[in-house]
mmCIF file of C-alpha atoms in Angstrom:
data_model
loop_
_atom_site.group_PDB
_atom_site.id
_atom_site.type_symbol
_atom_site.label_atom_id
_atom_site.label_comp_id
_atom_site.label_asym_id
_atom_site.label_seq_id
_atom_site.Cartn_x
_atom_site.Cartn_y
_atom_site.Cartn_z
ATOM 1 C CA MET A 126 -0.001 -0.025 -0.062
ATOM 2 C CA ALA A 127 2.936 2.513 0.530
ATOM 3 C CA LEU A 128 4.357 1.498 -2.357
ATOM 4 C CA LEU A 129 1.200 2.615 -4.525
ATOM 5 C CA LEU A 130 0.855 5.867 -3.132
ATOM 6 C CA CYS A 131 4.706 7.187 -2.867
ATOM 7 C CA PHE A 132 3.956 6.238 -7.368
ATOM 8 C CA VAL A 133 0.904 8.273 -7.563
ATOM 9 C CA LEU A 134 2.543 11.076 -5.985
ATOM 10 C CA LEU A 135 6.595 10.873 -8.305
ATOM 11 C CA CYS A 136 3.674 10.423 -10.951
ATOM 12 C CA GLY A 137 2.404 13.685 -9.582
ATOM 13 C CA VAL A 138 5.605 14.852 -9.685
ATOM 14 C CA VAL A 139 5.394 14.697 -13.130
ATOM 15 C CA ASP A 140 2.787 15.873 -13.828
ATOM 16 C CA PHE A 141 3.191 19.423 -12.327
ATOM 17 C CA ALA A 142 7.015 19.741 -13.208
ATOM 18 C CA ARG A 143 5.817 19.693 -17.069
ATOM 19 C CA SER A 144 3.352 22.096 -16.593
ATOM 20 C CA LEU A 145 3.308 25.797 -17.212
ATOM 21 C CA SER A 146 7.325 27.315 -16.437
ATOM 22 C CA ILE A 147 9.296 29.934 -17.574
ATOM 23 C CA THR A 148 12.375 29.478 -18.275
ATOM 24 C CA THR A 149 14.416 32.292 -18.162
ATOM 25 C CA PRO A 150 16.576 32.670 -14.956
ATOM 26 C CA GLU A 151 16.452 35.572 -12.069
ATOM 27 C CA GLU A 152 18.350 38.263 -13.573
ATOM 28 C CA MET A 153 19.357 42.993 -12.812
ATOM 29 C CA ILE A 154 20.007 44.369 -15.482
ATOM 30 C CA GLU A 155 22.029 47.241 -15.176
ATOM 31 C CA LYS A 156 21.161 50.252 -18.882
ATOM 32 C CA ALA A 157 22.106 53.893 -19.744
ATOM 33 C CA LYS A 158 19.580 56.587 -18.843
ATOM 34 C CA GLY A 159 17.679 57.277 -21.925
ATOM 35 C CA GLU A 160 18.655 53.802 -23.840
ATOM 36 C CA THR A 161 15.977 50.946 -24.341
ATOM 37 C CA ALA A 162 16.153 47.664 -21.820
ATOM 38 C CA TYR A 163 15.281 43.933 -22.969
ATOM 39 C CA LEU A 164 12.843 42.060 -19.804
ATOM 40 C CA PRO A 165 13.299 39.047 -21.173
ATOM 41 C CA CYS A 166 9.607 36.837 -19.919
ATOM 42 C CA LYS A 167 9.981 33.009 -21.878
ATOM 43 C CA PHE A 168 8.039 30.405 -21.299
ATOM 44 C CA THR A 169 6.727 26.705 -21.936
ATOM 45 C CA LEU A 170 3.602 24.804 -21.700
ATOM 46 C CA SER A 171 2.089 21.769 -21.158
ATOM 47 C CA PRO A 172 -0.713 19.394 -23.245
ATOM 48 C CA GLU A 173 -3.005 19.795 -20.360
ATOM 49 C CA ASP A 174 -2.952 23.613 -19.905
ATOM 50 C CA GLN A 175 -6.416 24.296 -21.750
ATOM 51 C CA GLY A 176 -6.994 27.528 -20.643
ATOM 52 C CA PRO A 177 -7.179 31.132 -22.186
ATOM 53 C CA LEU A 178 -3.630 32.774 -22.160
ATOM 54 C CA ASP A 179 -3.218 36.241 -19.997
ATOM 55 C CA ILE A 180 0.482 37.330 -19.589
ATOM 56 C CA GLU A 181 0.570 40.113 -17.017
ATOM 57 C CA TRP A 182 3.847 42.388 -16.319
ATOM 58 C CA LEU A 183 3.969 44.649 -12.879
ATOM 59 C CA ILE A 184 7.141 47.107 -11.683
ATOM 60 C CA SER A 185 7.242 47.159 -8.018
ATOM 61 C CA PRO A 186 8.962 50.966 -7.678
ATOM 62 C CA ALA A 187 11.883 51.511 -5.873
ATOM 63 C CA ASP A 188 11.156 53.432 -3.388
ATOM 64 C CA ASN A 189 9.068 50.921 -1.617
ATOM 65 C CA GLN A 190 5.956 53.489 -1.489
ATOM 66 C CA LYS A 191 4.159 52.251 -4.387
ATOM 67 C CA VAL A 192 2.096 48.929 -3.792
ATOM 68 C CA ASP A 193 3.232 46.608 -7.680
ATOM 69 C CA GLN A 194 1.065 47.850 -10.666
ATOM 70 C CA VAL A 195 0.476 46.123 -13.629
ATOM 71 C CA ILE A 196 2.286 48.433 -16.373
ATOM 72 C CA ILE A 197 1.480 45.382 -19.764
ATOM 73 C CA LEU A 198 -1.325 43.258 -19.467
ATOM 74 C CA TYR A 199 -2.639 40.653 -22.671
ATOM 75 C CA SER A 200 -5.945 38.598 -22.104
ATOM 76 C CA GLY A 201 -8.284 37.588 -24.896
ATOM 77 C CA ASP A 202 -5.912 38.464 -27.509
ATOM 78 C CA LYS A 203 -5.549 41.469 -26.845
ATOM 79 C CA ILE A 204 -2.609 44.053 -25.313
ATOM 80 C CA TYR A 205 -3.094 47.203 -22.981
ATOM 81 C CA ASP A 206 -0.734 49.426 -21.273
ATOM 82 C CA ASP A 207 -2.228 52.106 -20.422
ATOM 83 C CA TYR A 208 -2.113 50.662 -17.026
ATOM 84 C CA TYR A 209 0.707 52.662 -15.845
ATOM 85 C CA PRO A 210 1.020 56.395 -16.685
ATOM 86 C CA ASP A 211 4.700 56.728 -16.791
ATOM 87 C CA LEU A 212 5.347 53.675 -18.738
ATOM 88 C CA LYS A 213 2.385 54.938 -20.837
ATOM 89 C CA GLY A 214 3.584 54.974 -24.532
ATOM 90 C CA ARG A 215 7.822 53.108 -23.573
ATOM 91 C CA VAL A 216 6.702 49.644 -23.130
ATOM 92 C CA HIS A 217 5.296 47.174 -25.835
ATOM 93 C CA PHE A 218 5.379 42.879 -26.312
ATOM 94 C CA THR A 219 8.994 41.829 -28.023
ATOM 95 C CA SER A 220 6.602 39.601 -30.366
ATOM 96 C CA ASN A 221 4.183 39.714 -32.670
ATOM 97 C CA ASP A 222 2.469 35.972 -30.984
ATOM 98 C CA LEU A 223 2.597 36.129 -27.618
ATOM 99 C CA LYS A 224 0.957 32.342 -27.798
ATOM 100 C CA SER A 225 4.995 31.023 -29.187
ATOM 101 C CA GLY A 226 5.881 30.770 -26.060
ATOM 102 C CA ASP A 227 7.842 34.437 -25.606
ATOM 103 C CA ALA A 228 6.223 37.749 -23.078
ATOM 104 C CA SER A 229 9.516 39.523 -22.900
ATOM 105 C CA ILE A 230 9.334 43.104 -23.624
ATOM 106 C CA ASN A 231 10.819 46.495 -24.133
ATOM 107 C CA VAL A 232 11.458 49.609 -21.938
ATOM 108 C CA THR A 233 12.924 52.767 -24.517
ATOM 109 C CA ASN A 234 13.709 56.188 -23.362
ATOM 110 C CA LEU A 235 14.476 54.934 -19.701
ATOM 111 C CA GLN A 236 14.328 57.136 -17.505
ATOM 112 C CA LEU A 237 15.749 56.961 -13.183
ATOM 113 C CA SER A 238 12.404 56.888 -12.047
ATOM 114 C CA ASP A 239 11.798 53.346 -13.952
ATOM 115 C CA ILE A 240 14.557 51.584 -11.531
ATOM 116 C CA GLY A 241 12.631 48.957 -9.982
ATOM 117 C CA THR A 242 11.631 45.013 -9.597
ATOM 118 C CA TYR A 243 9.577 43.866 -12.540
ATOM 119 C CA GLN A 244 7.622 40.348 -12.408
ATOM 120 C CA CYS A 245 6.448 38.586 -15.754
ATOM 121 C CA LYS A 246 2.424 36.034 -15.010
ATOM 122 C CA VAL A 247 1.427 34.143 -17.105
ATOM 123 C CA LYS A 248 -1.074 32.077 -17.044
ATOM 124 C CA LYS A 249 -2.846 29.584 -18.812
ATOM 125 C CA ALA A 250 -5.396 28.135 -16.599
ATOM 126 C CA PRO A 251 -4.140 25.434 -14.742
ATOM 127 C CA GLY A 252 -1.081 26.466 -15.258
ATOM 128 C CA VAL A 253 0.659 29.243 -13.705
ATOM 129 C CA ALA A 254 4.506 30.587 -13.336
ATOM 130 C CA ASN A 255 6.197 34.087 -12.755
ATOM 131 C CA LYS A 256 9.621 35.258 -12.795
ATOM 132 C CA LYS A 257 11.092 39.186 -10.897
ATOM 133 C CA ILE A 258 13.737 40.869 -12.814
ATOM 134 C CA HIS A 259 15.641 43.796 -11.125
ATOM 135 C CA LEU A 260 16.290 46.996 -13.568
ATOM 136 C CA VAL A 261 19.251 49.135 -12.479
ATOM 137 C CA VAL A 262 18.395 52.785 -14.263
ATOM 138 C CA LEU A 263 22.748 53.941 -14.416
ATOM 139 C CA VAL A 264 23.545 57.691 -16.153
ATOM 140 C CA LYS A 265 26.389 57.827 -18.714
ATOM 141 C CA PRO A 266 29.132 60.124 -17.649
ATOM 142 C CA SER A 267 28.711 63.815 -19.701
ATOM 143 C CA GLY A 268 30.342 66.546 -19.927
ATOM 144 C CA ALA A 269 33.151 65.887 -18.598
ATOM 145 C CA ARG A 270 35.116 68.872 -17.880
ATOM 146 C CA CYS A 271 38.649 69.416 -16.699
ATOM 147 C CA TYR A 272 40.908 72.257 -15.483
ATOM 148 C CA VAL A 273 43.542 73.614 -13.457
ATOM 149 C CA ASP A 274 42.906 75.515 -9.568
ATOM 150 C CA GLY A 275 45.499 77.697 -8.457
ATOM 151 C CA SER A 276 48.231 79.201 -10.781
ATOM 152 C CA GLU A 277 51.014 77.557 -12.722
ATOM 153 C CA GLU A 278 54.503 78.609 -12.128
ATOM 154 C CA ILE A 279 57.119 77.398 -11.618
ATOM 155 C CA GLY A 280 57.932 76.006 -8.505
ATOM 156 C CA SER A 281 54.097 76.756 -7.385
ATOM 157 C CA ASP A 282 51.687 74.864 -5.874
ATOM 158 C CA PHE A 283 48.854 73.883 -7.938
ATOM 159 C CA LYS A 284 45.712 70.938 -8.858
ATOM 160 C CA ILE A 285 44.495 69.999 -12.293
ATOM 161 C CA LYS A 286 40.969 68.192 -12.055
ATOM 162 C CA CYS A 287 38.726 66.069 -13.812
ATOM 163 C CA GLU A 288 34.817 66.505 -13.527
ATOM 164 C CA PRO A 289 31.705 65.571 -15.305
ATOM 165 C CA LYS A 290 28.335 67.183 -15.362
ATOM 166 C CA GLU A 291 26.552 64.191 -14.686
ATOM 167 C CA GLY A 292 27.781 60.303 -14.084
ATOM 168 C CA SER A 293 26.403 57.687 -11.642
ATOM 169 C CA LEU A 294 28.550 56.251 -8.803
ATOM 170 C CA PRO A 295 30.870 54.485 -9.297
ATOM 171 C CA LEU A 296 33.454 56.527 -11.668
ATOM 172 C CA GLN A 297 36.353 55.357 -12.817
ATOM 173 C CA TYR A 298 39.489 57.926 -13.167
ATOM 174 C CA GLU A 299 42.349 57.627 -15.181
ATOM 175 C CA TRP A 300 45.340 60.634 -16.607
ATOM 176 C CA GLN A 301 47.143 60.146 -19.887
ATOM 177 C CA LYS A 302 49.489 62.520 -20.980
ATOM 178 C CA LEU A 303 49.101 63.142 -25.102
ATOM 179 C CA SER A 304 52.099 65.532 -25.737
ATOM 180 C CA ASP A 305 56.536 65.158 -25.189
ATOM 181 C CA SER A 306 57.466 62.011 -23.901
ATOM 182 C CA GLN A 307 53.868 60.657 -22.974
ATOM 183 C CA LYS A 308 54.871 59.820 -19.109
ATOM 184 C CA MET A 309 53.510 60.980 -17.174
ATOM 185 C CA PRO A 310 55.692 62.326 -14.141
ATOM 186 C CA THR A 311 56.424 60.890 -10.792
ATOM 187 C CA SER A 312 55.181 62.344 -8.763
ATOM 188 C CA TRP A 313 51.755 62.330 -10.547
ATOM 189 C CA LEU A 314 51.723 57.974 -10.800
ATOM 190 C CA ALA A 315 49.705 57.483 -7.048
ATOM 191 C CA GLU A 316 46.767 60.305 -8.431
ATOM 192 C CA MET A 317 46.845 58.558 -12.072
ATOM 193 C CA THR A 318 43.002 57.611 -11.122
ATOM 194 C CA SER A 319 42.289 59.912 -9.541
ATOM 195 C CA SER A 320 39.420 62.985 -9.981
ATOM 196 C CA VAL A 321 42.206 65.468 -8.742
ATOM 197 C CA ILE A 322 45.766 65.454 -8.749
ATOM 198 C CA SER A 323 48.100 68.169 -7.086
ATOM 199 C CA VAL A 324 51.472 69.766 -8.137
ATOM 200 C CA LYS A 325 53.871 70.274 -5.914
ATOM 201 C CA ASN A 326 56.878 72.539 -6.970
ATOM 202 C CA ALA A 327 56.473 72.781 -10.572
ATOM 203 C CA SER A 328 58.760 72.995 -12.900
ATOM 204 C CA SER A 329 58.750 73.220 -17.052
ATOM 205 C CA GLU A 330 58.722 69.419 -17.499
ATOM 206 C CA TYR A 331 55.458 69.302 -16.564
ATOM 207 C CA SER A 332 54.245 71.445 -19.409
ATOM 208 C CA GLY A 333 51.590 69.911 -22.164
ATOM 209 C CA THR A 334 48.534 67.906 -23.512
ATOM 210 C CA TYR A 335 46.740 66.210 -20.745
ATOM 211 C CA SER A 336 43.845 63.556 -21.244
ATOM 212 C CA CYS A 337 40.980 62.968 -18.811
ATOM 213 C CA THR A 338 39.017 59.349 -19.239
ATOM 214 C CA VAL A 339 36.140 59.124 -16.786
ATOM 215 C CA ARG A 340 34.045 55.957 -16.631
ATOM 216 C CA ASN A 341 31.199 53.737 -14.930
ATOM 217 C CA ARG A 342 29.103 50.941 -15.686
ATOM 218 C CA VAL A 343 27.383 52.079 -19.193
ATOM 219 C CA GLY A 344 29.729 54.652 -20.603
ATOM 220 C CA SER A 345 32.167 56.824 -20.799
ATOM 221 C CA ASP A 346 32.770 60.383 -21.464
ATOM 222 C CA GLN A 347 36.135 62.491 -21.730
ATOM 223 C CA CYS A 348 38.574 65.481 -21.610
ATOM 224 C CA LEU A 349 41.604 67.530 -22.771
ATOM 225 C CA LEU A 350 43.234 70.173 -20.283
ATOM 226 C CA ARG A 351 46.634 72.275 -21.869
ATOM 227 C CA LEU A 352 48.490 73.083 -19.281
ATOM 228 C CA ASN A 353 51.812 75.088 -19.381
ATOM 229 C CA VAL A 354 54.187 75.662 -16.687
ATOM 230 C CA VAL A 355 55.719 79.156 -16.881
ATOM 231 C CA PRO A 356 58.074 81.705 -15.174
ATOM 232 C CA PRO A 357 57.170 83.676 -11.672
ATOM 233 C CA SER A 358 55.558 86.991 -12.940
ATOM 234 C CA ASN A 359 56.221 90.626 -11.381
ATOM 235 C CA LYS A 360 53.603 90.368 -8.991
ATOM 236 C CA ALA A 361 55.255 93.703 -7.763
ATOM 237 C CA GLY A 362 55.592 95.740 -11.434
ATOM 238 C CA LEU A 363 51.541 94.079 -11.337
ATOM 239 C CA ILE A 364 50.525 95.481 -8.263
ATOM 240 C CA ALA A 365 52.378 98.609 -8.641
ATOM 241 C CA GLY A 366 50.697 99.188 -12.083
ATOM 242 C CA ALA A 367 47.366 98.288 -10.782
ATOM 243 C CA ILE A 368 47.476 101.777 -8.235
ATOM 244 C CA ILE A 369 49.083 104.457 -10.344
ATOM 245 C CA GLY A 370 46.054 103.499 -12.749
ATOM 246 C CA THR A 371 43.516 103.226 -10.411
ATOM 247 C CA LEU A 372 44.675 106.907 -9.008
ATOM 248 C CA LEU A 373 44.242 108.141 -12.805
ATOM 249 C CA ALA A 374 41.164 106.772 -12.868
ATOM 250 C CA LEU A 375 40.247 108.708 -9.180
ATOM 251 C CA ALA A 376 42.301 112.196 -10.891
ATOM 252 C CA LEU A 377 39.942 112.269 -14.154
ATOM 253 C CA ILE A 378 36.742 111.312 -12.323
ATOM 254 C CA GLY A 379 37.522 113.861 -10.304
ATOM 255 C CA LEU A 380 38.944 116.599 -12.845
ATOM 256 C CA ILE A 381 35.399 114.963 -15.345
ATOM 257 C CA ILE A 382 33.330 116.560 -11.605
ATOM 258 C CA PHE A 383 35.450 119.575 -10.587
ATOM 259 C CA CYS A 384 34.255 121.042 -14.669
ATOM 260 C CA CYS A 385 30.648 120.542 -13.729
ATOM 261 C CA ARG A 386 30.229 122.044 -11.355
ATOM 262 C CA LYS A 387 32.468 124.729 -12.591
ATOM 263 C CA LYS A 388 29.824 124.742 -15.784
ATOM 264 C CA ARG A 389 26.775 124.704 -13.271
ATOM 265 C CA ARG A 390 28.398 127.756 -11.049
ATOM 266 C CA GLU A 391 29.315 130.043 -14.199
ATOM 267 C CA GLU A 392 25.052 128.774 -15.882
ATOM 268 C CA LYS A 393 23.972 130.228 -12.723
ATOM 269 C CA TYR A 394 25.483 133.184 -11.982
ATOM 270 C CA GLU A 395 24.517 134.094 -16.158
ATOM 271 C CA LYS A 396 20.646 134.179 -15.159
ATOM 272 C CA GLU A 397 20.849 135.796 -11.897
ATOM 273 C CA VAL A 398 22.463 139.116 -14.155
ATOM 274 C CA HIS A 399 20.682 138.483 -16.868
ATOM 275 C CA HIS A 400 17.090 138.567 -14.048
ATOM 276 C CA ASP A 401 18.971 141.732 -12.413
ATOM 277 C CA ILE A 402 19.129 143.446 -15.715
ATOM 278 C CA ARG A 403 15.917 143.032 -16.432
ATOM 279 C CA GLU A 404 14.215 143.899 -13.406
ATOM 280 C CA ASP A 405 16.397 147.271 -12.744
ATOM 281 C CA VAL A 406 17.679 148.588 -15.973
ATOM 282 C CA PRO A 407 14.619 150.670 -18.306
ATOM 283 C CA PRO A 408 14.800 149.532 -21.968
ATOM 284 C CA PRO A 409 17.413 151.743 -24.059
ATOM 285 C CA LYS A 410 15.314 154.589 -25.617
ATOM 286 C CA SER A 411 14.822 153.424 -29.687
ATOM 287 C CA ARG A 412 16.711 156.366 -31.919
ATOM 288 C CA THR A 413 13.439 157.175 -33.955
ATOM 289 C CA SER A 414 12.276 158.500 -31.400
ATOM 290 C CA THR A 415 15.434 160.374 -29.912
ATOM 291 C CA ALA A 416 15.373 162.026 -33.435
ATOM 292 C CA ARG A 417 12.523 162.959 -33.184
ATOM 293 C CA SER A 418 11.803 164.361 -29.867
ATOM 294 C CA TYR A 419 15.190 166.339 -30.929
ATOM 295 C CA ILE A 420 14.449 167.776 -35.070
ATOM 296 C CA GLY A 421 10.904 169.108 -33.354
ATOM 297 C CA SER A 422 12.404 171.087 -30.348
ATOM 298 C CA ASN A 423 14.779 172.836 -33.105
ATOM 299 C CA HIS A 424 11.646 172.920 -35.064
ATOM 300 C CA SER A 425 9.827 174.675 -32.193
ATOM 301 C CA SER A 426 12.991 176.813 -31.960
ATOM 302 C CA LEU A 427 13.189 178.001 -35.234
ATOM 303 C CA GLY A 428 9.519 179.374 -35.269
ATOM 304 C CA SER A 429 10.459 181.528 -32.528
ATOM 305 C CA MET A 430 13.053 182.904 -34.256
ATOM 306 C CA SER A 431 13.268 186.015 -36.605
ATOM 307 C CA PRO A 432 15.363 186.019 -39.943
ATOM 308 C CA SER A 433 17.348 189.025 -38.017
ATOM 309 C CA ASN A 434 18.525 185.634 -34.987
ATOM 310 C CA MET A 435 19.194 182.767 -37.995
ATOM 311 C CA GLU A 436 22.863 183.810 -37.943
ATOM 312 C CA GLY A 437 23.168 182.935 -34.222
ATOM 313 C CA TYR A 438 21.361 179.313 -34.416
ATOM 314 C CA SER A 439 23.099 178.757 -38.115
ATOM 315 C CA LYS A 440 26.760 177.695 -35.899
ATOM 316 C CA THR A 441 24.869 175.154 -33.664
ATOM 317 C CA GLN A 442 25.229 171.679 -35.010
ATOM 318 C CA TYR A 443 21.379 170.902 -35.030
ATOM 319 C CA ASN A 444 21.317 168.334 -37.817
ATOM 320 C CA GLN A 445 23.449 165.165 -35.662
ATOM 321 C CA VAL A 446 21.234 162.786 -34.003
ATOM 322 C CA PRO A 447 22.740 161.739 -30.809
ATOM 323 C CA SER A 448 23.663 157.854 -30.857
ATOM 324 C CA GLU A 449 20.962 155.023 -29.519
ATOM 325 C CA ASP A 450 23.155 154.653 -26.169
ATOM 326 C CA PHE A 451 23.163 158.733 -25.292
ATOM 327 C CA GLU A 452 20.573 158.589 -22.650
ATOM 328 C CA ARG A 453 20.238 162.290 -21.874
ATOM 329 C CA THR A 454 17.833 164.192 -23.037
ATOM 330 C CA PRO A 455 18.973 166.459 -26.003
ATOM 331 C CA GLN A 456 18.603 169.657 -24.634
ATOM 332 C CA SER A 457 18.285 172.646 -27.532
ATOM 333 C CA PRO A 458 21.103 175.033 -28.197
ATOM 334 C CA THR A 459 21.355 178.156 -25.336
ATOM 335 C CA LEU A 460 21.180 181.286 -27.540
ATOM 336 C CA PRO A 461 20.961 184.988 -26.903
ATOM 337 C CA PRO A 462 17.462 187.183 -26.300
ATOM 338 C CA ALA A 463 16.784 188.621 -29.462
ATOM 339 C CA LYS A 464 16.287 192.488 -29.702
ATOM 340 C CA PHE A 465 13.472 193.807 -31.534
ATOM 341 C CA LYS A 466 13.409 196.557 -33.200
ATOM 342 C CA TYR A 467 9.535 197.810 -33.568
ATOM 343 C CA PRO A 468 9.151 201.134 -36.775
ATOM 344 C CA TYR A 469 7.787 204.378 -34.838
ATOM 345 C CA LYS A 470 6.584 207.716 -35.098
ATOM 346 C CA THR A 471 8.698 211.177 -34.507
ATOM 347 C CA ASP A 472 7.448 214.379 -35.152
ATOM 348 C CA GLY A 473 6.251 212.373 -38.959
ATOM 349 C CA ILE A 474 8.688 210.466 -39.615
ATOM 350 C CA THR A 475 9.170 207.002 -39.333
ATOM 351 C CA VAL A 476 12.093 205.780 -37.953
ATOM 352 C CA VAL A 477 13.028 201.591 -37.872
#
């Protein structure tokens, strides 16, 4: 009886082993941001699996703050891919015939938010199977920049640095000398794989072109550096020149300010003087009115004279008209009193 029971159990195990199964092993896939990730899920069916085929992909986000969510589904010979907004339009089945045993998917234009655990579930009653794949999205090194931190002078200490703008850790660095003997200075060998090389007591032999390559598991980037170690500059002369230049600039600014203030004072003074003249000084008489008044006075004087007195008056220069600037009222020339003789009769004789 015991032997019969064992035989039945062994047959059941064999039948179960021959049921639906996913042949793809669990694995971790690393891809760069912006690339496409291929997530495999291949399965086999047994003759007993006669039910409808259902395929379901789920994601467990890396932040563990969300429950498993369906990202794409195949059921009733139809595909549904609008369950998960973050992956909408970016997840597709790779096979056109899912019944052939390939439920693999592609996730395009990878983003850091796509990091997580993806689970493939295949169901065909009575068989059910699932498999998990861990997806890691990394950022390639990019925007690498090489530069010198310090003064590139003989005898000085400075640092040469290599810094990528972005890139997922861990990052690896490699320095190379591209010019001259292409041999790195011996004192630098310990830092050849570091992002920073400290240079002590620099010499002209260090001059040349260097390259820095930075890489991680998904990509790499490179930058170049031209190092030119020169003799020390005359710092005292530079400082003196800077001081002199500053003083000259200050003097020029002061002169401009002085000239502007002087010009304003002169303009203000001219306005005040002009205002005083207009208020205190009466307007000058016109040439025409002066000449008319002068001639009119002379005419009145001539009208009171007799012919016998014209001789004295003719000597006066009445034909000279005073100028416009002459402010005194023109006066008639002073004439001696006229003596008139009137005719009279004496003893019947007329005397003149």
